[in-house]
Coordinates of C-alpha atoms in Angstrom, one line a residue:
M1 CA -11.9 113.2 8.6
R2 CA -8.9 115.1 7.3
M3 CA -6.6 112.8 9.4
G4 CA -8.2 109.7 7.7
T5 CA -7.8 111.3 4.2
A6 CA -4.2 112.1 4.9
L7 CA -3.4 108.5 6.1
K8 CA -5.1 107.1 3.0
R9 CA -3.1 109.3 0.7
R10 CA 0.1 108.4 2.5
A11 CA -0.8 104.7 2.2
V12 CA -1.4 105.1 -1.6
R13 CA 1.9 106.9 -2.0
Y14 CA 3.7 104.1 -0.2
L15 CA 2.1 101.4 -2.3
V16 CA 2.9 103.2 -5.5
G17 CA 6.4 103.6 -4.4
Q18 CA 6.6 99.9 -3.6
A19 CA 5.4 99.1 -7.1
H20 CA 8.0 101.5 -8.5
R21 CA 10.9 100.2 -6.4
P22 CA 10.0 97.2 -4.2
R23 CA 12.1 97.1 -1.0
G24 CA 12.2 95.6 2.4
A25 CA 9.8 92.8 3.6
V26 CA 6.9 94.4 1.7
G27 CA 9.0 94.5 -1.5
W28 CA 9.9 90.9 -1.1
A29 CA 6.3 89.9 -0.6
N30 CA 5.4 92.0 -3.7
G31 CA 7.9 89.9 -5.7
W32 CA 6.1 86.7 -4.8
M33 CA 2.8 88.3 -5.7
F34 CA 4.0 89.5 -9.0
A35 CA 5.5 86.1 -9.8
L36 CA 2.4 84.2 -8.9
R37 CA -0.2 86.3 -10.7
P38 CA -1.2 84.3 -13.8
S39 CA -1.7 87.4 -15.9
N40 CA 1.9 88.6 -15.2
R41 CA 3.3 85.2 -16.3
R42 CA 1.2 85.3 -19.5
R43 CA 2.1 88.9 -20.3
N44 CA 5.8 88.2 -19.8
V45 CA 6.0 85.0 -21.8
W46 CA 4.0 86.7 -24.6
A47 CA 6.4 89.6 -24.7
V48 CA 9.4 87.4 -25.0
G49 CA 7.8 85.5 -27.9
L50 CA 7.3 88.8 -29.8
L51 CA 11.1 89.6 -29.5
E52 CA 11.9 86.5 -31.6
V53 CA 15.0 85.8 -29.5
G54 CA 17.6 83.3 -31.1
P55 CA 19.8 80.8 -29.5
A56 CA 23.0 82.9 -29.5
D57 CA 21.4 86.3 -28.8
R58 CA 22.5 88.8 -26.2
V59 CA 19.4 90.2 -24.7
L60 CA 18.7 92.9 -22.1
E61 CA 15.7 93.3 -19.8
I62 CA 15.2 96.5 -18.0
G63 CA 13.1 96.3 -14.8
F64 CA 13.0 92.5 -14.7
G65 CA 11.0 92.2 -11.4
P66 CA 10.9 88.6 -10.1
G67 CA 12.6 87.3 -13.3
I68 CA 9.8 85.6 -15.1
A69 CA 10.7 87.1 -18.5
V70 CA 14.4 86.5 -17.8
A71 CA 13.8 82.8 -17.4
A72 CA 11.8 82.7 -20.7
L73 CA 14.5 84.7 -22.5
A74 CA 17.3 82.4 -21.2
A75 CA 15.4 79.3 -22.3
R76 CA 15.5 80.8 -25.9
A77 CA 19.0 82.2 -25.8
H78 CA 20.5 79.1 -24.4
G79 CA 23.8 79.8 -26.2
G80 CA 23.8 83.5 -25.6
V81 CA 23.5 85.8 -22.6
V82 CA 20.6 87.5 -20.9
F83 CA 21.5 90.7 -19.0
G84 CA 19.1 92.2 -16.6
V85 CA 19.0 95.6 -14.7
D86 CA 16.5 96.5 -12.0
H87 CA 16.8 99.3 -9.4
S88 CA 15.2 97.1 -6.7
R89 CA 17.6 94.9 -4.7
A90 CA 14.6 92.8 -3.6
M91 CA 13.8 92.1 -7.2
V92 CA 17.4 91.2 -8.0
R93 CA 17.3 88.6 -5.2
H94 CA 14.0 87.2 -6.5
A95 CA 15.2 86.9 -10.1
A96 CA 18.6 85.5 -9.1
R97 CA 16.9 82.8 -7.1
R98 CA 14.4 82.0 -9.9
N99 CA 17.2 81.8 -12.4
A100 CA 19.9 80.3 -10.1
A101 CA 21.2 77.7 -12.5
A102 CA 21.5 80.1 -15.5
V103 CA 23.2 82.6 -13.2
R104 CA 25.8 80.1 -12.1
A105 CA 26.4 79.1 -15.7
G106 CA 26.9 82.7 -16.6
R107 CA 24.1 82.8 -19.1
V108 CA 22.1 85.2 -16.9
R109 CA 23.8 88.3 -15.5
L110 CA 21.7 90.5 -13.2
R111 CA 22.6 93.9 -11.8
C112 CA 21.0 96.4 -9.4
A113 CA 21.2 99.6 -11.5
P114 CA 18.9 102.3 -12.8
V115 CA 18.1 102.7 -16.5
E116 CA 20.0 106.0 -16.5
G117 CA 23.2 104.3 -15.2
L118 CA 23.4 101.1 -17.3
P119 CA 26.6 99.0 -17.0
D120 CA 28.9 98.0 -19.8
F121 CA 27.5 94.9 -21.6
G122 CA 30.8 94.1 -23.3
G123 CA 29.3 94.3 -26.9
P124 CA 26.2 95.1 -28.9
L125 CA 22.8 93.7 -27.9
D126 CA 20.4 91.8 -30.1
A127 CA 17.2 92.7 -28.2
V128 CA 15.9 94.9 -25.4
L129 CA 12.8 94.2 -23.4
A130 CA 11.0 96.4 -20.8
V131 CA 7.7 95.3 -19.2
N132 CA 5.7 97.9 -17.2
S133 CA 8.8 99.9 -16.5
A134 CA 9.3 102.5 -19.3
G135 CA 6.7 104.7 -17.8
F136 CA 8.8 105.1 -14.7
W137 CA 12.1 106.0 -16.5
P138 CA 13.5 109.5 -16.2
D139 CA 13.4 111.1 -19.7
P140 CA 12.3 107.9 -21.4
V141 CA 13.0 109.2 -24.9
A142 CA 16.6 109.9 -24.0
R143 CA 16.9 106.5 -22.4
L144 CA 15.5 104.8 -25.5
A145 CA 17.9 106.7 -27.8
E146 CA 20.8 105.4 -25.6
L147 CA 19.5 101.9 -25.9
R148 CA 19.2 102.3 -29.7
G149 CA 23.0 103.0 -29.7
L150 CA 23.6 99.7 -27.8
L151 CA 21.7 97.6 -30.4
R152 CA 23.5 95.8 -33.2
A153 CA 22.3 96.4 -36.8
G154 CA 19.0 94.5 -37.0
G155 CA 18.4 94.6 -33.2
R156 CA 14.9 94.6 -31.7
V157 CA 13.2 96.4 -28.8
A158 CA 9.8 95.7 -27.2
L159 CA 8.1 97.9 -24.6
V160 CA 5.1 96.4 -22.8
S161 CA 2.4 98.0 -20.7
Q162 CA -0.5 96.5 -18.8
P163 CA -2.0 99.4 -16.8
R164 CA -2.4 98.5 -13.1
C165 CA -4.1 101.7 -12.0
P166 CA -7.6 101.3 -10.4
G167 CA -10.3 101.2 -13.0
A168 CA -7.9 100.5 -15.9
T169 CA -9.8 99.5 -19.1
R170 CA -9.1 98.7 -22.8
A171 CA -9.0 102.5 -23.4
T172 CA -6.4 102.9 -20.7
T173 CA -4.2 100.3 -22.5
A174 CA -4.8 102.0 -25.8
R175 CA -3.5 105.3 -24.4
A176 CA -0.5 103.6 -22.9
A177 CA 0.2 101.9 -26.2
G178 CA 0.1 105.2 -28.0
E179 CA 2.6 106.7 -25.5
L180 CA 5.0 103.8 -26.0
R181 CA 4.8 104.1 -29.8
E182 CA 5.4 107.8 -29.6
M183 CA 8.4 107.4 -27.3
L184 CA 10.0 104.9 -29.6
T185 CA 9.4 107.0 -32.7
R186 CA 10.9 110.1 -31.0
A187 CA 13.9 108.1 -30.0
G188 CA 14.6 107.3 -33.7
F189 CA 13.0 103.9 -34.1
T190 CA 11.1 103.3 -37.2
G191 CA 8.4 100.7 -38.2
V192 CA 7.0 100.5 -34.8
R193 CA 4.1 98.0 -34.4
V194 CA 1.7 97.6 -31.5
E195 CA 0.4 94.2 -30.5
T196 CA -2.3 93.4 -27.9
L197 CA -2.8 90.5 -25.5
E198 CA -6.3 90.0 -24.2
L199 CA -6.0 90.3 -20.5
D200 CA -8.0 92.3 -17.9
P201 CA -7.1 95.0 -18.7
P202 CA -5.3 94.1 -22.0
A203 CA -1.5 94.3 -22.3
A204 CA 0.0 96.2 -25.2
C205 CA 3.5 95.8 -26.7
A206 CA 5.1 98.5 -28.9
R207 CA 8.0 96.9 -30.7
H208 CA 10.6 97.7 -33.3
R209 CA 12.1 95.2 -35.5
P210 CA 13.9 96.2 -38.8
G211 CA 11.7 95.1 -41.7
L212 CA 8.3 95.5 -39.8
R213 CA 5.7 97.3 -41.9

């Protein structure tokens, strides 16, 4: 009995680790699963819409996964640049394939890097997006403070969470939203607003845009 429990715990740890940093054949398969799940596509496109990205914007997505939001961002910022960082090489390959034309044109630039080791983006950013990744960051408040320093005056940031833990409910999403709002506030962002998308469970977006009340 103890052996079965130990194996189950090991399997759960493995799956959680794969969700955090997909790798190998299982990570590649996870990328396809993430991309094909309808709720993931709705959540990402919704989040991009909340960022109000303009044609010439320079945008960063942290933890871009299979590149769904990257594609939506690039469609809006068709005269700008979409940067992406993800610490999973499997996800970089997925996103690069999904956005191959924009990558070749230089409008999408993807890097395998952790949030605590961001590359130089060559100038200020107009917007930053993170979907279901901020909860995995080491010292997220410090990371958000660093990102605030990379934004131009009037820049926007959006943090999205759709809890994927077993038994997640509307209450789970509400707690996650509160945590995202608190992290942004502690990092120095003001006027933080929370929006909700009705999925199962709901997705929440805590966003900062100057002028929001």
